[in-house]
CSV table of C-alpha atoms and ligand atoms in Angstrom, one decimal:
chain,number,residue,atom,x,y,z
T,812,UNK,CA,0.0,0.0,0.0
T,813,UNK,CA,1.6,3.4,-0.8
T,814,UNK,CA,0.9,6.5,1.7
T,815,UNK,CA,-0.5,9.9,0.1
T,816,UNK,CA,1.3,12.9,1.6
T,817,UNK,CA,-0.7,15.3,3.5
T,818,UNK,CA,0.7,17.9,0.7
T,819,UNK,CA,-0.7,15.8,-1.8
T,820,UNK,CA,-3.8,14.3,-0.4
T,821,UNK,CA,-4.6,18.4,0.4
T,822,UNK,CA,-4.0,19.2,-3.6
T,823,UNK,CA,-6.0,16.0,-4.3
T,824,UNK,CA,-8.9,17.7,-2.0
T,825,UNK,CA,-8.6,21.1,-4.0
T,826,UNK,CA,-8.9,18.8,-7.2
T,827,UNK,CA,-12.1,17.7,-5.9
T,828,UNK,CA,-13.7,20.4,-4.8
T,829,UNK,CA,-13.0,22.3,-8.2
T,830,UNK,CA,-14.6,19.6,-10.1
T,831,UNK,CA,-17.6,19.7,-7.6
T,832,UNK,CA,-18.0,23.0,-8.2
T,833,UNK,CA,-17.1,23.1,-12.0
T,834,UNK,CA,-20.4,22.9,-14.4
T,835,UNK,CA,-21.2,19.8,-16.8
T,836,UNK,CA,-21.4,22.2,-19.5
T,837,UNK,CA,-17.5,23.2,-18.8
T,838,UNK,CA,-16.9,19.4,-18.9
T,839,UNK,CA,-17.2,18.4,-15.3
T,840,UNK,CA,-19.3,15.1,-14.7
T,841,UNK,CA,-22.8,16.0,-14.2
T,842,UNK,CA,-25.0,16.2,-11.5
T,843,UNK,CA,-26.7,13.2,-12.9
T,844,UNK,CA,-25.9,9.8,-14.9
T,845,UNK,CA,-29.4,10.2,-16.2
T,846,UNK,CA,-31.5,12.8,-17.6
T,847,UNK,CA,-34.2,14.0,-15.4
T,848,UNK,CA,-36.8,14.9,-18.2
T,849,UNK,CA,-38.9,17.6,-18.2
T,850,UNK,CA,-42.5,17.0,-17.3
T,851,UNK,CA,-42.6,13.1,-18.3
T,852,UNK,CA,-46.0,11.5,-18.1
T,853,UNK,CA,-46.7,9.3,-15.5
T,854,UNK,CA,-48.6,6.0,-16.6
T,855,UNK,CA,-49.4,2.7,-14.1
T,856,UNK,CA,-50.5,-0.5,-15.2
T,857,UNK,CA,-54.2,0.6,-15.0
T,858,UNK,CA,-53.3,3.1,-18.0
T,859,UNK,CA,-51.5,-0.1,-19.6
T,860,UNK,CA,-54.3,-2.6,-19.0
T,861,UNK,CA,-57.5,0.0,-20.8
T,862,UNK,CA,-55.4,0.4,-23.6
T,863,UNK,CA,-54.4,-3.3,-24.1
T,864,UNK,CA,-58.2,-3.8,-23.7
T,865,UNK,CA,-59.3,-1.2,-26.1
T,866,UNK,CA,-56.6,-2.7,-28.6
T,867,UNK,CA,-58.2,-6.1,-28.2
T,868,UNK,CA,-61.6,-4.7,-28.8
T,869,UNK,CA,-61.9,-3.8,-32.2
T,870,UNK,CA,-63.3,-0.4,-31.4
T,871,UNK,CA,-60.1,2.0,-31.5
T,872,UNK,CA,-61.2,5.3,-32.7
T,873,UNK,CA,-64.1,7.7,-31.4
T,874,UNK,CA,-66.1,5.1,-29.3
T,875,UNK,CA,-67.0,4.0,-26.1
T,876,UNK,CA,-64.3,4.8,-23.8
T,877,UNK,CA,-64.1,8.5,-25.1
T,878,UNK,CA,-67.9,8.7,-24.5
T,879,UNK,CA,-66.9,7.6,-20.6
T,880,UNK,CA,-63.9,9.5,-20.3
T,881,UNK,CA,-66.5,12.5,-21.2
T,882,UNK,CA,-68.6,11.8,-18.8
T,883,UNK,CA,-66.3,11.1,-16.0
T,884,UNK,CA,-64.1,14.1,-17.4
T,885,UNK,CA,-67.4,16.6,-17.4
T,886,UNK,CA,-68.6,15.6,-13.6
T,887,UNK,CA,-64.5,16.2,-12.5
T,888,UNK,CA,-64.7,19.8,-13.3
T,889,UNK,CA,-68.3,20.3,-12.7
T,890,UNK,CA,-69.5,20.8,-16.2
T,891,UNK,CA,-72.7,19.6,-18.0
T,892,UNK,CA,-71.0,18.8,-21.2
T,893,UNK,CA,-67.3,17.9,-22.0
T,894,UNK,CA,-66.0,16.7,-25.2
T,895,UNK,CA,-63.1,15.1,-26.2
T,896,UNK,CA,-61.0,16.1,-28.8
T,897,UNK,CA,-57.3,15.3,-30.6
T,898,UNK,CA,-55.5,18.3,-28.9
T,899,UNK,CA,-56.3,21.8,-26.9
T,900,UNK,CA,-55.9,23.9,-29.8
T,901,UNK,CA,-58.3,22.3,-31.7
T,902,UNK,CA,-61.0,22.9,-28.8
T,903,UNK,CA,-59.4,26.7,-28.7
T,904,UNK,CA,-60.4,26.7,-32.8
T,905,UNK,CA,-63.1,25.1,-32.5
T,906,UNK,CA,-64.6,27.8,-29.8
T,907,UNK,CA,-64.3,30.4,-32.3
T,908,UNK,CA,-65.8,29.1,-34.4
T,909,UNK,CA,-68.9,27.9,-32.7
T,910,UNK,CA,-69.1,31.4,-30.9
T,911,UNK,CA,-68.7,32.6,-34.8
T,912,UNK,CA,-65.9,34.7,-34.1
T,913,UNK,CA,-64.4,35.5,-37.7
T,914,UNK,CA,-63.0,38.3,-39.8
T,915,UNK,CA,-62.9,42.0,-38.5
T,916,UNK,CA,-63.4,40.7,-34.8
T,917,UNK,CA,-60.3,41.4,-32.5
T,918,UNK,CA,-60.1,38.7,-29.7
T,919,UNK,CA,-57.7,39.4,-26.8
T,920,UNK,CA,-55.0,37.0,-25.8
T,921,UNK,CA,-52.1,37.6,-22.8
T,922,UNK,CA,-49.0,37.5,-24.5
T,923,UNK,CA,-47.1,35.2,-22.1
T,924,UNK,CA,-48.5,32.2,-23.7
T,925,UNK,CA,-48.4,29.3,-26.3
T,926,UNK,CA,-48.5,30.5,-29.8
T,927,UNK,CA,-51.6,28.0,-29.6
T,928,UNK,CA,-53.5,30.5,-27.7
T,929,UNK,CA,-53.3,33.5,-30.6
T,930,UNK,CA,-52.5,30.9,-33.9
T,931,UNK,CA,-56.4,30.3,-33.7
T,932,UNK,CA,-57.2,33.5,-33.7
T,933,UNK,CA,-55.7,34.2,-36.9
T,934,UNK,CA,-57.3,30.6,-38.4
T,935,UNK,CA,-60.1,32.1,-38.0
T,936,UNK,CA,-59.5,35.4,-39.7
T,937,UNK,CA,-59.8,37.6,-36.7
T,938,UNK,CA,-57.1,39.8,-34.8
T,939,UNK,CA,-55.4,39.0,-31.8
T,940,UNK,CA,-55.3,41.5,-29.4
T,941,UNK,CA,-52.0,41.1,-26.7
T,942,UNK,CA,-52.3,42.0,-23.4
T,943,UNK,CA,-49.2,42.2,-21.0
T,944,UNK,CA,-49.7,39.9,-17.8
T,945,UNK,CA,-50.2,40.5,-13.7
T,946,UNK,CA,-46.4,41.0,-12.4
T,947,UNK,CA,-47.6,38.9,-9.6
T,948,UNK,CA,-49.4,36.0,-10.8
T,949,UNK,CA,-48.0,36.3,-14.2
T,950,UNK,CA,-51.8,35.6,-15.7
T,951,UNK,CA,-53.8,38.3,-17.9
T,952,UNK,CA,-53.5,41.5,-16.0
T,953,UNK,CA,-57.7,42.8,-16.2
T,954,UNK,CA,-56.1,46.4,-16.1
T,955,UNK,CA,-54.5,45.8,-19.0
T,956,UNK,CA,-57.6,44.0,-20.9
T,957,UNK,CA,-59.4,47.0,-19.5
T,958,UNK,CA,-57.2,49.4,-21.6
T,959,UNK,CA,-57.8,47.6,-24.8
T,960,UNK,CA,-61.1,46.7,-25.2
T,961,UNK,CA,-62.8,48.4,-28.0
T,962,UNK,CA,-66.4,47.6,-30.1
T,963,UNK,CA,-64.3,45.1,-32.2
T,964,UNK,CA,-63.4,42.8,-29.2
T,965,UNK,CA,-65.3,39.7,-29.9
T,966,UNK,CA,-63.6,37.3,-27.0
T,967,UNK,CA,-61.2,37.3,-24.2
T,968,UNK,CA,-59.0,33.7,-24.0
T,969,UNK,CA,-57.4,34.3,-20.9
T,970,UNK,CA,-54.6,31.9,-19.8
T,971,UNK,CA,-54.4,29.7,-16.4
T,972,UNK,CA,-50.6,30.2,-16.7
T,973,UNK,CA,-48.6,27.2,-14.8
T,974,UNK,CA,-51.6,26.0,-13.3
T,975,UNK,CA,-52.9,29.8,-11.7
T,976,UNK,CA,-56.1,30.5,-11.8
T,977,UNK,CA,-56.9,34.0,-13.8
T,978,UNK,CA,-59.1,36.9,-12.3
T,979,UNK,CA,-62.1,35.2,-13.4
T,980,UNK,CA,-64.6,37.6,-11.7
T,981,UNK,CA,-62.5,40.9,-12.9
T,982,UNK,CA,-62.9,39.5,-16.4
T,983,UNK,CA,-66.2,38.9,-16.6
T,984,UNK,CA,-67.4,41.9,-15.1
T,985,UNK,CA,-65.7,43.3,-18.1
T,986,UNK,CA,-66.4,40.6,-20.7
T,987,UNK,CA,-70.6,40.1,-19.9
T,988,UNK,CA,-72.3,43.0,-19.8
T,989,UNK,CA,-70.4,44.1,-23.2
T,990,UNK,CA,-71.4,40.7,-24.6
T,991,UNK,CA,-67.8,39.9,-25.1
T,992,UNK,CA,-67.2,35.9,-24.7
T,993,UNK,CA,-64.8,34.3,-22.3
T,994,UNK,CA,-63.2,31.1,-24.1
T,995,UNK,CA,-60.7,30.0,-21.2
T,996,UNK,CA,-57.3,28.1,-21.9
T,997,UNK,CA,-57.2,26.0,-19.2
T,998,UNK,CA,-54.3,23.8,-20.9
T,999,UNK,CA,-52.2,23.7,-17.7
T,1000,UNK,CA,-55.2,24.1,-15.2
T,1001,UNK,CA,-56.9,20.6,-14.6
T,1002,UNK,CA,-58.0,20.2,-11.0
T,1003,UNK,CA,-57.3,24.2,-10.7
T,1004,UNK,CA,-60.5,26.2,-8.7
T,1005,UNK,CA,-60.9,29.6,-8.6
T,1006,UNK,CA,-63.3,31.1,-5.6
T,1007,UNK,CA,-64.3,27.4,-4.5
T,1008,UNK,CA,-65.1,26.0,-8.3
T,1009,UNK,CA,-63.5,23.9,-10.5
T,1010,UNK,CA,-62.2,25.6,-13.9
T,1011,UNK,CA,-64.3,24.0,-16.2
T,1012,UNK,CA,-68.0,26.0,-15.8
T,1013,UNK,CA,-66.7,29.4,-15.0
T,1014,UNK,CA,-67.1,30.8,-18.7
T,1015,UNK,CA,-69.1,29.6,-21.7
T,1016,UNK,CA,-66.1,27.7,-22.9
T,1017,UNK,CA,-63.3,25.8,-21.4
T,1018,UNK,CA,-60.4,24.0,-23.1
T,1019,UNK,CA,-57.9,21.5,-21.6
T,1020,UNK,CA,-54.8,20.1,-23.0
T,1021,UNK,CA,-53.8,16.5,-22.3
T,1022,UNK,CA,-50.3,17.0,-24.4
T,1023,UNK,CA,-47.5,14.4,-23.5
T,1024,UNK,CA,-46.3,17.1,-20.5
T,1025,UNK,CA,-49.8,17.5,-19.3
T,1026,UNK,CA,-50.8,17.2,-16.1
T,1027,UNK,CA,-53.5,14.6,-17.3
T,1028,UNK,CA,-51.5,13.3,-20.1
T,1029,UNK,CA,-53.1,10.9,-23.5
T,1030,UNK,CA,-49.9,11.6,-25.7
T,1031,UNK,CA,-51.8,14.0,-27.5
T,1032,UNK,CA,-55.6,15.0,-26.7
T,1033,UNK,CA,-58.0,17.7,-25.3
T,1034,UNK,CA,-61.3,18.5,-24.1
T,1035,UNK,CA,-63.4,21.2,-24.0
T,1036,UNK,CA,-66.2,22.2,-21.6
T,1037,UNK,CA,-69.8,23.9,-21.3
T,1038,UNK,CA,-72.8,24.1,-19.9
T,1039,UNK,CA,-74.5,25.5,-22.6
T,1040,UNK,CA,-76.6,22.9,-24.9
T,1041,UNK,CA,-76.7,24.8,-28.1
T,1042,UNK,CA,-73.2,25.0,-28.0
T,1043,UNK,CA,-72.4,21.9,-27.5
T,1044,UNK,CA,-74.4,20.9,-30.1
T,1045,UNK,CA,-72.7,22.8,-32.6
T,1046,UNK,CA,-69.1,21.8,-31.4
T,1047,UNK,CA,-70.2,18.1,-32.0
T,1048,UNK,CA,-71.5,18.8,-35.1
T,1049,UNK,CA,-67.8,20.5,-35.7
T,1050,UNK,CA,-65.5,18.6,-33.9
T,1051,UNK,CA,-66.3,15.7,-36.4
T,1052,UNK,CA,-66.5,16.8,-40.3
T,1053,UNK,CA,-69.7,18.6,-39.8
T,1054,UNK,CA,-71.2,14.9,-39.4
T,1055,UNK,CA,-74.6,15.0,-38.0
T,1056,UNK,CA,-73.4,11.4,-36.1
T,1057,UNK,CA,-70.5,10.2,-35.3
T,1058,UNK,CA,-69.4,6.2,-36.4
T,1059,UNK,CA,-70.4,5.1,-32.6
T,1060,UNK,CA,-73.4,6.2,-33.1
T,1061,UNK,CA,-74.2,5.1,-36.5
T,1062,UNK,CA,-72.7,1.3,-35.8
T,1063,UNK,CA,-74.7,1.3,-32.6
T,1064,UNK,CA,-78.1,1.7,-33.1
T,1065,UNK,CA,-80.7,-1.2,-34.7
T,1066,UNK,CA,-82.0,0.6,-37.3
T,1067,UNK,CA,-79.1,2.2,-39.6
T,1068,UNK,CA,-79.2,5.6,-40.7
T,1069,UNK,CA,-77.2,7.9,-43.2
T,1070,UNK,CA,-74.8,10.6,-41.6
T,1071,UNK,CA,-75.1,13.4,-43.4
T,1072,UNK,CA,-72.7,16.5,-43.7
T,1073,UNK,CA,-74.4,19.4,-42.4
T,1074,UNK,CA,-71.4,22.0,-42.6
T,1075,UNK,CA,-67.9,21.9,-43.1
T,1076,UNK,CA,-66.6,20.1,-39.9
T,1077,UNK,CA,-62.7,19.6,-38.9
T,1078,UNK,CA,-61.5,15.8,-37.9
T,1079,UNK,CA,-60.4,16.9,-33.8
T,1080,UNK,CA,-62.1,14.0,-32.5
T,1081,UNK,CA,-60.3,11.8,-29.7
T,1082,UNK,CA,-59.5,8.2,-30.0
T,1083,UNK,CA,-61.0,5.5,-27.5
T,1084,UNK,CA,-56.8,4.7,-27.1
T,1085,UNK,CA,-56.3,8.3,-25.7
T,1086,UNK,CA,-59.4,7.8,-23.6
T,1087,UNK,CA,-58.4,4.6,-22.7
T,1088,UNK,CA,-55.2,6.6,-20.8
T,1089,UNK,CA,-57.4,9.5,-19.9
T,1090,UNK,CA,-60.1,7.7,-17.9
T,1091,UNK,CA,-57.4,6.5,-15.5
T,1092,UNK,CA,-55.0,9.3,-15.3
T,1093,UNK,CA,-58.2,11.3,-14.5
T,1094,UNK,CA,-59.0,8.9,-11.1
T,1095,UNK,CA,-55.1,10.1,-10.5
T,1096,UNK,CA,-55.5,13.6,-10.8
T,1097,UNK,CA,-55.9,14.4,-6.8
T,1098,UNK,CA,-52.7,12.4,-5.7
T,1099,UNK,CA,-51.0,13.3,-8.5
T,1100,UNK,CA,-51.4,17.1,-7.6
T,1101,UNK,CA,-50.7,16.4,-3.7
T,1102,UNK,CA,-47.4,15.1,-5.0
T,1103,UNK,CA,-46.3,18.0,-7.2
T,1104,UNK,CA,-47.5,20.3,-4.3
T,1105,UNK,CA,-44.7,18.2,-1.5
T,1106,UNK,CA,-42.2,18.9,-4.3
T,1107,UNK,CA,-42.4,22.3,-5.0
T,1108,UNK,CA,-42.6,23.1,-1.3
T,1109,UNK,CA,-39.2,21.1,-1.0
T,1110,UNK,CA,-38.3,23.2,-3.9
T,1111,UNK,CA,-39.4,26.7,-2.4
T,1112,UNK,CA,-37.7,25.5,1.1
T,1113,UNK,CA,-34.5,24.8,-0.9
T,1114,UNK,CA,-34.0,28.0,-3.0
T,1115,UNK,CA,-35.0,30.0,-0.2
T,1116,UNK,CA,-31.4,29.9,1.0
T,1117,UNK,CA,-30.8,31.9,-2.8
T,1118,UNK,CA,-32.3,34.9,-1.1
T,1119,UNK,CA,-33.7,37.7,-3.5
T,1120,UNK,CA,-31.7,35.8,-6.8
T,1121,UNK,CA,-34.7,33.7,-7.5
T,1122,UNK,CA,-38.2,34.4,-6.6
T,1123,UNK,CA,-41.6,32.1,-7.2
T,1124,UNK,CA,-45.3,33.2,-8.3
T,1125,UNK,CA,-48.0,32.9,-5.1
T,1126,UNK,CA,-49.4,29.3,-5.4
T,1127,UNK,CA,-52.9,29.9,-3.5
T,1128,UNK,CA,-54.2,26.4,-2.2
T,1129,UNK,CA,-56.9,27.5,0.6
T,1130,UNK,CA,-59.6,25.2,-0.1
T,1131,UNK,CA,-61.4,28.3,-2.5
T,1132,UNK,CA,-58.2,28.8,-5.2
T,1133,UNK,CA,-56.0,26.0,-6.1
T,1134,UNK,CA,-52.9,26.4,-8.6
T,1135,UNK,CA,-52.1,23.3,-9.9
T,1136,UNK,CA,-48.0,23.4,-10.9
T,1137,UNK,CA,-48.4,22.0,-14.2
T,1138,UNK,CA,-45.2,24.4,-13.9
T,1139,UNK,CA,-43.0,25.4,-11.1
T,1140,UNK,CA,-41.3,28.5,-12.4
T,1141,UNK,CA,-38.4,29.7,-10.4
T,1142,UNK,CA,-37.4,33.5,-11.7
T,1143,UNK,CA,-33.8,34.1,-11.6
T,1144,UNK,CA,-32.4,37.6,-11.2
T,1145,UNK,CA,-30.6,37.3,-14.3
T,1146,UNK,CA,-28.8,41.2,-13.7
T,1147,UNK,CA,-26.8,39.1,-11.2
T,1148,UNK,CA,-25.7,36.8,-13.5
T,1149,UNK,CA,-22.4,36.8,-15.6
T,1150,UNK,CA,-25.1,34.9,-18.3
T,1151,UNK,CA,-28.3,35.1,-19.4
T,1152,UNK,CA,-31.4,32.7,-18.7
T,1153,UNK,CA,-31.0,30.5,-22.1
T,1154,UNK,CA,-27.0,29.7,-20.6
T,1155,UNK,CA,-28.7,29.0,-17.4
T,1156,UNK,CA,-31.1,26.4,-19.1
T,1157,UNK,CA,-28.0,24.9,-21.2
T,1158,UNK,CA,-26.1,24.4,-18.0
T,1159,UNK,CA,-28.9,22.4,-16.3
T,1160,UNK,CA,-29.3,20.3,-19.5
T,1161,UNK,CA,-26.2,19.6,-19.4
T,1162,UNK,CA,-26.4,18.4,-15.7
T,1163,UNK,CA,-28.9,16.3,-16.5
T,1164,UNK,CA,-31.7,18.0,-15.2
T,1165,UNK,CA,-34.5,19.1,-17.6
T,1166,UNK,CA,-35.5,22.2,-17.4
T,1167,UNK,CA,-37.6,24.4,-19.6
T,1168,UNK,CA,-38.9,27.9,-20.1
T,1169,UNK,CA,-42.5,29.0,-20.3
T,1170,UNK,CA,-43.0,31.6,-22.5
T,1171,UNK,CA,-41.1,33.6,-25.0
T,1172,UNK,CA,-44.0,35.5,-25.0
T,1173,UNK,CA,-45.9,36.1,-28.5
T,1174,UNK,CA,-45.0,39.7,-28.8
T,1175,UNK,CA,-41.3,39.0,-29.3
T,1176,UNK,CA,-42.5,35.9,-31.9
T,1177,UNK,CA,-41.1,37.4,-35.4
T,1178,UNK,CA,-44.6,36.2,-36.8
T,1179,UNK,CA,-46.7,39.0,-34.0
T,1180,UNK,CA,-44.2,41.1,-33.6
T,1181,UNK,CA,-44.0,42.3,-37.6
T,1182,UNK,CA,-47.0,41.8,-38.6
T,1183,UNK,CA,-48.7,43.9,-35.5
T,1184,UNK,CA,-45.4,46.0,-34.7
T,1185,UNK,CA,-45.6,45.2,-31.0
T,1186,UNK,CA,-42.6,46.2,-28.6
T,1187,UNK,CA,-41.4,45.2,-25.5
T,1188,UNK,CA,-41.7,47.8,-23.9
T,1189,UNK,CA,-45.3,47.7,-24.6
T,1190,UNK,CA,-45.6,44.3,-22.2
T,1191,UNK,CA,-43.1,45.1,-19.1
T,1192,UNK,CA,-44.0,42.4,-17.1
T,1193,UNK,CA,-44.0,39.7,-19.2
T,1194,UNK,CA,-41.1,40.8,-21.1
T,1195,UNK,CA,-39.8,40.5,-17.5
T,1196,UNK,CA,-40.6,37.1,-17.2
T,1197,UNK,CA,-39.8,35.9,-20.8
T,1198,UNK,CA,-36.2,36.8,-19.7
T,1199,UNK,CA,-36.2,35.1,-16.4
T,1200,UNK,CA,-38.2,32.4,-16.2
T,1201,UNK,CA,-36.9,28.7,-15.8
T,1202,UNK,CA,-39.3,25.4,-15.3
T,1203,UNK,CA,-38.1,22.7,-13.3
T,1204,UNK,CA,-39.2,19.3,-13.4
T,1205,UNK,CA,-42.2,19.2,-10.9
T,1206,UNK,CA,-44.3,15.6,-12.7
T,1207,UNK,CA,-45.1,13.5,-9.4
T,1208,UNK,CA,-43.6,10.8,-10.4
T,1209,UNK,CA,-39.8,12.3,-9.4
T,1210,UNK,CA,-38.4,10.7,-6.1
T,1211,UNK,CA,-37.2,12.9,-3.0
T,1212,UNK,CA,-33.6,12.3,-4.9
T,1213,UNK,CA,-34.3,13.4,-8.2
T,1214,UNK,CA,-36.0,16.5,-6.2
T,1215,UNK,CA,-32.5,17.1,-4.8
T,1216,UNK,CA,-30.5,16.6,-7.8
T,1217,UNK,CA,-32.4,19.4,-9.4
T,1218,UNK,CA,-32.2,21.6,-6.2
T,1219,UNK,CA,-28.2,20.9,-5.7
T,1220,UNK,CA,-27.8,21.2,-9.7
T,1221,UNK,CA,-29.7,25.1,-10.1
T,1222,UNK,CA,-27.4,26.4,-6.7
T,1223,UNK,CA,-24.3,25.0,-8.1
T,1224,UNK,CA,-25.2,26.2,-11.7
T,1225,UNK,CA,-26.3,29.7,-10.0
T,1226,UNK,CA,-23.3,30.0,-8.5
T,1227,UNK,CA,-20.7,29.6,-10.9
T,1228,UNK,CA,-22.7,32.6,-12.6
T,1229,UNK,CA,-23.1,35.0,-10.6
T,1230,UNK,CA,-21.4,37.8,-10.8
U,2291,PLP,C1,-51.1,27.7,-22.6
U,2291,PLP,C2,-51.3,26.7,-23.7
U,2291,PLP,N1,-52.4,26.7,-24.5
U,2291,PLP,C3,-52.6,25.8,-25.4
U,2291,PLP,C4,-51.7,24.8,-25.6
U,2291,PLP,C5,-52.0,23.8,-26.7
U,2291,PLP,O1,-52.2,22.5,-26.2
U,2291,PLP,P1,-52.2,21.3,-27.2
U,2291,PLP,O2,-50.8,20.9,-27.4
U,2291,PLP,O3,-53.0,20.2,-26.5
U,2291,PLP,O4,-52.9,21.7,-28.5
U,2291,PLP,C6,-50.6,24.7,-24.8
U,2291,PLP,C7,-49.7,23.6,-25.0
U,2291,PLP,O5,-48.7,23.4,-24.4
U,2291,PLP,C8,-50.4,25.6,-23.8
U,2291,PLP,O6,-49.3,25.6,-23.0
């Protein structure tokens, strides 16, 4: 056996404390063998077992199951109606055009969002109007709707950004007596309630994502909500080729009857193997959030030691509003930084922790920003957050570990940056 020195078992310390403190990106080993993905879904052998069975059963398209997940979907967030559909934006589309929202109408969208939210508007013909965001809550700031409502407003789609629930009564005290439709995005909000009710029933139209990150995840899917008959009638009618039936219903009955085409519909309908995941990640839904909620308060515990570097959005859960943290966005005080936020993101990639960003908002999108001219100066607080904003993995399925991994990997990536 050979004896270090003290000299050199103290230089072979330094060595290691360097390369502890030295980033992945620089070449050091990262925090993590394995990547940490960002918002992976979270399927059990229930979600399995229903799609094996609706696989087996001969029926794999628009069927039973999506008729149940409906159902069981609607009664979850309180609605009378729900129906399922291939993805979010198709339910925002779809909105628009039952409410008959078209050319000449402006419709007004917060511009820290997905280009989802305003790329319908403009299907559709319309204008969308952007709004700048609460510095707070980061959701549509009503001030700022306020501001820039005119006669041409047609529709408001505010945003439950991360899982927040919007100002819903501010809105429509705006939005109803001026006969201006509400269309809500609720693609991060399932499970969310906003003064003691579920989003879902709140305003004449609701739509939910269940996109591979989702909260309630099918791969690919949506759903939207009302209570109101006649329009769910016509989004049927839409949602399917402007069918007056769909195929389960045809197939179904005794006495066979023609479909007919009674306007030109869109295919968005949902498959019974995306209900087949959705009926059981529904059930999931409360645990699931009870989980993301221990996480991000281990989170908030841990960067609280960052001090005024990193801040969080209020997360109300006081039995009457509930965010659900489809996101936890941490906002870094990037003046502090030697970086900026995108190198911050690079370097946690590169740790093996996968983190994200939520949004580059739409006014500094080269498609909005020339065609309308918009600034940012003309959106201060979500320019703000478009330049600070980081997601961390928050899915429930992550262990206690992982949780620390990502925790030990933003302070040590933090550090090396700062100034
Ligand atoms: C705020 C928001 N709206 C709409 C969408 C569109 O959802 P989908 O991918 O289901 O069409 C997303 C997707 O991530 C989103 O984040």
């Amino acid at each position: 056996m050979r004896f270090t020195s003290d000299k050199s078992r103290c230089a072979n310390l330094n060595i290691m404390q360097e390369s502890k403190n030295r980033l992945a990106v620089d070449g050091a080993a990262p925090q993590r063998e394995k990547m940490l993905l960002f918002g992976a879904p979270s399927f059990g052998q229930e979600e399995f077992d229903e799609v094996l069975d609706t696989l087996k059963s001969g029926w794999i398209s628009t069927g039973p199951k999506t008729k149940q997940f409906e159902q069981e979907f609607a009664e979850y967030v309180g609605a009378n109606y729900a129906i399922g559909l291939n993805s979010c934006t198709a339910g925002l589309h779809l909105s628009l055009v039952a409410l008959g929202i078209g050319p000449g109408d402006h419709v007004i969208v917060p511009t820290l969002t997905f280009g989802a939210t305003a790329n319908v508007v403009e299907h559709v013909g319309a204008r969308p109007v952007l709004v700048d965001v609460d510095a707070a809550t980061l959701t549509i700031d009503p001030r700022a709707v306020e501001r820039a409502l005119t006669p041409r407003v047609k529709a408001i789609i505010p945003v439950h950004y991360a899982g927040m629930p919007c100002d819903l009564d501010a809105l429509h005290a705006l939005a109803d007596p001026r006969g201006i439709a509400i269309i809500e995005d609720a693609a991060h909000a399932i499970g969310a309630k906003y003064k003691g009710h579920a989003i879902g029933a709140l305003s004449p139209l609701t739509n939910f994502s269940f996109y591979a990150n989702k909260n309630l995840s099918t791969a690919e899917g949506g759903m939207v909500t009302t209570n109101d008959a006649a329009l769910e009638e016509k989004l049927r009618v839409y949602h399917l080729h402007g069918l007056s039936r769909d195929a389960w219903k045809r197939y179904h009955t005794k006495a066979y009857s023609l479909s007919e085409v009674v306007t030109p519909g869109f295919k968005y309908n949902m498959t019974d193997i995306q209900a087949s995941l959705g009926i059981h990640q529904l059930r999931k839904q409360e645990a699931f959030i009870a989980r993301r909620e221990q996480i991000a308060s281990f989170y908030d515990e841990a960067f609280s030691e960052l001090g005024s570097m990193v801040w969080t959005p209020p997360r109300p859960h006081d039995g009457q509003n509930r965010h659900v943290l489809h996101l936890y966005s941490l906002l870094v005080d990037v003046t502090r930084l030697r970086v900026d936020r995108n190198q911050v993101i690079s370097a946690l990639l590169a740790e093996n922790i996968g983190a994200s960003m939520h949004f580059n908002p739409l006014h500094a999108m080269p498609y909005y920003r020339d065609k309308y001219g918009y600034q940012p100066s003309d959106f201060p607080n979500a320019q703000c957050v478009g330049e600070r904003e980081i997601s961390l993995p928050v899915q429930p399925q992550i262990t206690d570990a992982d949780a620390q991994d990502v925790v030990e990997a933003v302070k040590k990536v933090l550090s090396a940056y700062a100034r």
